[in-house]
Coordinates of C-alpha atoms in Angstrom, one line a residue:
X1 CA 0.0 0.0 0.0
X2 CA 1.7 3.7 -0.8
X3 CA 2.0 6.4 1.9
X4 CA -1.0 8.0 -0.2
X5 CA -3.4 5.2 0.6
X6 CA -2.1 4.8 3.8
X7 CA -2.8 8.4 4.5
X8 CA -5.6 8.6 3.4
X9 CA -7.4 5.2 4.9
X10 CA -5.6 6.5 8.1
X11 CA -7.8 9.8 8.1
X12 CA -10.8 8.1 7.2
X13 CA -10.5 6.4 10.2
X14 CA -9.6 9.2 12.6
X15 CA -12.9 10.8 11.1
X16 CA -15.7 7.9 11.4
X17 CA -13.8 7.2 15.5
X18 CA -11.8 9.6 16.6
X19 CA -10.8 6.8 19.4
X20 CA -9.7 4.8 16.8
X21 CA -7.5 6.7 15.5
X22 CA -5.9 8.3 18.5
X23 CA -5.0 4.2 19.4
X24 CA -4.1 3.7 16.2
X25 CA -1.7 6.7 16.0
X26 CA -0.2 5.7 19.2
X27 CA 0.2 2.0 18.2
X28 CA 2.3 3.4 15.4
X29 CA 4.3 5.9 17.4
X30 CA 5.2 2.9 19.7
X31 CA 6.1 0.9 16.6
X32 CA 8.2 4.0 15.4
X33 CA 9.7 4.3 18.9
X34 CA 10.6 0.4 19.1
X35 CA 12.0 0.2 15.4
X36 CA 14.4 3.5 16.2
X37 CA 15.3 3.8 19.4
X38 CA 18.1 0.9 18.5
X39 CA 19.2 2.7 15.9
X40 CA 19.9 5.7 18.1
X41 CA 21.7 4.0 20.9
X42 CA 24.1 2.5 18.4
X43 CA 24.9 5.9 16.9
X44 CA 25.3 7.1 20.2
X45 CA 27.4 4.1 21.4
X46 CA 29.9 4.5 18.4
X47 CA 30.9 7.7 20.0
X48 CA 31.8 6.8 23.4
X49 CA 34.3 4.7 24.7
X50 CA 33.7 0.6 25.5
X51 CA 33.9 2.1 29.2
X52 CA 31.3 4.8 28.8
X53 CA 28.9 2.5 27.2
X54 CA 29.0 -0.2 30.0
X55 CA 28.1 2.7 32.8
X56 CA 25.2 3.0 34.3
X57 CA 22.8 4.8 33.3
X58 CA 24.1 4.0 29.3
X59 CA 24.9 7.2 27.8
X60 CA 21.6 8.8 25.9
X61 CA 23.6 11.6 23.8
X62 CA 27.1 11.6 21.5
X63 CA 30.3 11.3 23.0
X64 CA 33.4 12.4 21.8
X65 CA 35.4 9.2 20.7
X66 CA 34.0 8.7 17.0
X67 CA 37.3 9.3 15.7
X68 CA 39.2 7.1 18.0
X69 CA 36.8 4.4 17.4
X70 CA 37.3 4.9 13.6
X71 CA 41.3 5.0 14.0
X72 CA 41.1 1.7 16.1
X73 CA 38.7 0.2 13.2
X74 CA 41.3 1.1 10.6
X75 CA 44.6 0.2 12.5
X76 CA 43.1 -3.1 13.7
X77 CA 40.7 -4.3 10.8
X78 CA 41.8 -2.2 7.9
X79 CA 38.2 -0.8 7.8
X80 CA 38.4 1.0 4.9
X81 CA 39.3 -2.1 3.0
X82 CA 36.6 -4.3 4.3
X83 CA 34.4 -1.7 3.5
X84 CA 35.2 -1.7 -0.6
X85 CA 35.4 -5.6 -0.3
X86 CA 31.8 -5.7 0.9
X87 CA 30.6 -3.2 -1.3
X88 CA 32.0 -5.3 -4.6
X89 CA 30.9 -8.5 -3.4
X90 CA 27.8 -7.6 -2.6
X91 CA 27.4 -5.9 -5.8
X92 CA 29.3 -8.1 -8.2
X93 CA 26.5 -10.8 -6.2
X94 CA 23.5 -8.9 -6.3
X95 CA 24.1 -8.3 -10.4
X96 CA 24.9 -11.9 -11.4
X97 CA 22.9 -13.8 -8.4
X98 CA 19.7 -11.3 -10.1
X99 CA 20.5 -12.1 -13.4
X100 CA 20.8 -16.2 -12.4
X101 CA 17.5 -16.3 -10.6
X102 CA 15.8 -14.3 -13.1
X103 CA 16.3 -16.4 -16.2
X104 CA 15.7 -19.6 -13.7
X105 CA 12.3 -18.4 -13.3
X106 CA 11.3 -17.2 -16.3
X107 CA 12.3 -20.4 -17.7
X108 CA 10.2 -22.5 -15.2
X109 CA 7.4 -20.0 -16.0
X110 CA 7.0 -19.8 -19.2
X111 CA 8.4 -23.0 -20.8
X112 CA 6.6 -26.5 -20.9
X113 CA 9.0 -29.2 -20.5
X114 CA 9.4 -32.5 -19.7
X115 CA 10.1 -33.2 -15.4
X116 CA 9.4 -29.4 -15.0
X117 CA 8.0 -29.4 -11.9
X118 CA 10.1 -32.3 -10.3
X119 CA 12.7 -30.5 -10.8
X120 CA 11.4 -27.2 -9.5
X121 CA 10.1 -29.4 -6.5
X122 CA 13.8 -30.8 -6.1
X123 CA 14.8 -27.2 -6.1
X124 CA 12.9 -25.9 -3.8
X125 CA 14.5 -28.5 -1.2
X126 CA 17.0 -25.9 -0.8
X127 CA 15.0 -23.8 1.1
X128 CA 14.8 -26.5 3.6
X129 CA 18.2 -27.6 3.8
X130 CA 20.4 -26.5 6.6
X131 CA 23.1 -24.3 4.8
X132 CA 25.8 -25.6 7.7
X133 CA 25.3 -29.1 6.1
X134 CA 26.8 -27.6 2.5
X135 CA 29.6 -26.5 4.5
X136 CA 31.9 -29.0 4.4
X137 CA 31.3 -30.0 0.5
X138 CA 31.6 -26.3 -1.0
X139 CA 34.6 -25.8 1.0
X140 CA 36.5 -29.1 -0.4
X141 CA 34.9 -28.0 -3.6
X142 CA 36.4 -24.4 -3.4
X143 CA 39.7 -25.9 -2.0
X144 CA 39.7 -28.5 -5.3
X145 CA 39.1 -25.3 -7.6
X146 CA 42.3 -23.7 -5.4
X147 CA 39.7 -20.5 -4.9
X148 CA 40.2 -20.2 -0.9
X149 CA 40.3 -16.8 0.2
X150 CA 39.0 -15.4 -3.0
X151 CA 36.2 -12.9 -3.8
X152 CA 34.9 -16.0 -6.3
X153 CA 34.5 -18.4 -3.6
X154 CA 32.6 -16.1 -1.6
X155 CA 30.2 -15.3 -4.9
X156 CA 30.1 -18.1 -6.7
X157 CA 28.6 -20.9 -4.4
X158 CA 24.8 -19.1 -3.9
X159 CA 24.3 -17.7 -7.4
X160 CA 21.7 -19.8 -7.6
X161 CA 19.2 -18.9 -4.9
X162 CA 16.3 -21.3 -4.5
X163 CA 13.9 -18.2 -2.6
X164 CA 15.0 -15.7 -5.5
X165 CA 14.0 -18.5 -8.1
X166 CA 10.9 -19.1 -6.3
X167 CA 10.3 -15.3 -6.3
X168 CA 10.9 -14.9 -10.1
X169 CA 9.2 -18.0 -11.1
X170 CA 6.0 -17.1 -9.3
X171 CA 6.5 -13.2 -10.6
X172 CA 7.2 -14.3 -14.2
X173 CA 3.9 -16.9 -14.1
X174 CA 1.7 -13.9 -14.4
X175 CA 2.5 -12.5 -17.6
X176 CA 0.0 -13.5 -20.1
X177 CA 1.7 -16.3 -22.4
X178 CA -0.7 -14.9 -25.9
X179 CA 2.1 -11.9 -25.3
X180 CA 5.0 -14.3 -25.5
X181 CA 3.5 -15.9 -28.0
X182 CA 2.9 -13.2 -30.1
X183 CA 6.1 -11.6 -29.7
X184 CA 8.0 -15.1 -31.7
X185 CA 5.3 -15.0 -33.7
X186 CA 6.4 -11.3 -35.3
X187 CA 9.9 -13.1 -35.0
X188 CA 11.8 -12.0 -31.7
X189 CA 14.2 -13.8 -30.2
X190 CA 14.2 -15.9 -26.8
X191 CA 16.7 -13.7 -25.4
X192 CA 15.0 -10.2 -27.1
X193 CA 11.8 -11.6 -25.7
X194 CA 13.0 -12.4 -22.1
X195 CA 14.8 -8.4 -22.4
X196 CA 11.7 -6.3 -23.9
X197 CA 8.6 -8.1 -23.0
X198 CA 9.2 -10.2 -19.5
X199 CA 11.3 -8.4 -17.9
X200 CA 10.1 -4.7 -18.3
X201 CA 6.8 -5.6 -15.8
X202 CA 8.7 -7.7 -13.7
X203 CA 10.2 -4.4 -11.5
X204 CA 8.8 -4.3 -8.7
X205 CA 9.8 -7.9 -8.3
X206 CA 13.3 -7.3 -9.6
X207 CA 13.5 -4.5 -6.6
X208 CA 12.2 -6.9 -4.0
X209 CA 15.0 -9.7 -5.4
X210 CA 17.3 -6.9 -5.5
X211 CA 17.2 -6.1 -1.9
X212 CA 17.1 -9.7 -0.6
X213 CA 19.6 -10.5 -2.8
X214 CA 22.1 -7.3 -1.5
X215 CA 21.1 -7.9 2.4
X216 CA 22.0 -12.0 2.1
X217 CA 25.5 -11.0 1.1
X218 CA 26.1 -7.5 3.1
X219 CA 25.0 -9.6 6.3
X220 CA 26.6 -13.1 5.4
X221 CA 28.8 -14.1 8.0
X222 CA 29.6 -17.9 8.3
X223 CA 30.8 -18.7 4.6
X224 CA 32.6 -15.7 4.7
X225 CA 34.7 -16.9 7.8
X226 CA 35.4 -20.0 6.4
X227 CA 36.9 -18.9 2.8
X228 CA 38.4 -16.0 3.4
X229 CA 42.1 -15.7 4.9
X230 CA 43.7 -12.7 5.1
X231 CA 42.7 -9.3 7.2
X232 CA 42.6 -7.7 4.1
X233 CA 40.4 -9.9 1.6
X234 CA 37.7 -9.9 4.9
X235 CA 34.3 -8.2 4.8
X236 CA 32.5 -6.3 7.0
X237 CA 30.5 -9.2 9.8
X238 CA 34.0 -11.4 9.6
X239 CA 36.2 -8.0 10.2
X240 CA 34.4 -7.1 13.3
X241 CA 34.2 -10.4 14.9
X242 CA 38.1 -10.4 14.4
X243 CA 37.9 -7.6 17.1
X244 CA 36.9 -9.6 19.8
X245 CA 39.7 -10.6 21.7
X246 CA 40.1 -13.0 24.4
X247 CA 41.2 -10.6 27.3
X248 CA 39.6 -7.1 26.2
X249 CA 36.9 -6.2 23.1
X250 CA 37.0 -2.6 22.0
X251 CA 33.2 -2.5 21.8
X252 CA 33.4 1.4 20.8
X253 CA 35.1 0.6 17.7
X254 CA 32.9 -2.7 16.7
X255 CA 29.3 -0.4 17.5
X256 CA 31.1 2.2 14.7
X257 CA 31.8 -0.2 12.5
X258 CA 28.3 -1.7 13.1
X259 CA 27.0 1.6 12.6
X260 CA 28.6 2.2 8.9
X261 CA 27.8 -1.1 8.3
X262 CA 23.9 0.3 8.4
X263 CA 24.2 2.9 6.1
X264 CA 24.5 0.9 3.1
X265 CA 21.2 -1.6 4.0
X266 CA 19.0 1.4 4.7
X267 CA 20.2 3.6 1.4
X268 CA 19.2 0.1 -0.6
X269 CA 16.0 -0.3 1.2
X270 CA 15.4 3.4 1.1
X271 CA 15.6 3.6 -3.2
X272 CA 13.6 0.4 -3.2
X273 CA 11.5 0.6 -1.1
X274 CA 8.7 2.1 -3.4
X275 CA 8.3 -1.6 -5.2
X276 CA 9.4 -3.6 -2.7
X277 CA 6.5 -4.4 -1.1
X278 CA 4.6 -4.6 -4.6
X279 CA 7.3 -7.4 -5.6
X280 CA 6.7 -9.6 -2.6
X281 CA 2.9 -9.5 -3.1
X282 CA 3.5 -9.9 -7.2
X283 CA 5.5 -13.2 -5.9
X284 CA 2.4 -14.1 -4.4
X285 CA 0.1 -14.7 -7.5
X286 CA -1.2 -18.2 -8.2
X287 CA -1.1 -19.2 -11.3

């Protein structure tokens, strides 16, 4: 639903019960309050020291240690690093993981063929497989392809997404098959076809993929660990659980990098966000 409708369904409430909408307001000022007060305290944290945060009462307004936080994230994790190593992978992921998906599910869509559905039903499993029990396998496979601590091995493995499939195949079942049809009929190719016809309504769901697809692999932590080596080749989750040591944990610096590590997820959500709800319910259609 847009803000518009919201808005107005909202003040066609408070008018018919004022009541109603005085609890209904509230409920969503509490819901406001719950969603951003964590937010807040985690800015506020990254600018004190791990001292000042522990004391009680927590400190409510900035402190003056940003800077020494962000010089302890560079010296100890090469931050700035991690941060362009995150942003690539995530990128690079998003891009060819999309494009992957995308093709997956038009082709399970749109094409009739022979064991179709077994095999959509055989790829679905994935979605109830435990990911620790590929573990073991991708990593002798990576260490067989000699791609340990790589930028591949941390790409290549879930290109192939069963939920974005899912997503793209139940998107792409809408469109109307006379338009495919009629489009090879005036002679356009498969690949033409999949470029100018399918994929120009599917946006909204391409948004909602897009964001998934970003957020897995900004926020991906355990495969990560395993494949990557070196301080420098790390992203941003395995960076700042390298700064938790044994003895003493700089939690100052780790709540700064936490914060940056925000930024990104809400500027994604925040451009999307307009079709992202719209391509989850679009994923919803039966065909």
């Amino acid at each position: 639903m847009t803000t518009s409708a919201t808005t107005s369904v909202t003040t066609s409430v408070t008018n018919r019960n004022p009541g109603r909408g005085i609890l209904l307001t509230s409920g969503l000022a509490l819901a406001l309050a719950a969603v951003a007060v964590p937010f807040y305290w985690l800015a506020v944290a990254a600018t004190h020291s791990s001292q000042e945060i522990f004391a009680s009462p927590p400190p409510l307004l900035p402190g003056g240690h940003l800077l020494r936080n962000l010089h302890t994230l560079q010296d100890s994790a090469h931050f700035g690093r991690v941060i362009l190593n995150s942003l690539g992978i995530a990128v690079v992921y998003t891009l060819l993981a999309g494009a992957v998906c995308t093709l997956a599910g038009y082709g399970f869509a749109t094409y009739d063929f022979r064991g179709r559905e077994l095999l959509f039903g055989l790829l679905m499993l994935g979605l109830v497989v435990p990911t620790q029990v590929t573990l073991v396998p991708l990593f002798r496979m990576m260490a067989d392809l000699q791609w340990l601590d790589t930028y591949q091995a941390v790409i290549a493995p879930n290109l192939a997404l069963p939920f974005g499939i899912f997503l793209m195949r139940q998107s792409m079942a809408a469109l109307p098959k006379e338009l495919l049809d009629s489009g090879r009929m005036d002679g356009c190719g498969e690949l033409r076809l999949f470029w100018r016809v399918a994929l120009p309504p599917m946006r909204p769901a391409l948004a909602a993929l897009g964001i998934f697809l970003f957020l897995y692999q900004w926020n991906d932590f355990v495969w990560p660990l395993i494949v990557l080596r070196e301080g420098t080749s790390f992203t941003i989750p395995v960076a700042l659980a390298s700064l938790q040591g044994l003895d003493e944990t700089d939690y100052g610096a780790i709540l700064a990098g936490t914060s940056i590590a925000a930024v990104p997820m809400a500027v994604v959500f925040l451009v999307l966000q307009r079709h992202f709800v719209s391509g989850l319910l679009a994923g919803a259609v039966k065909e």
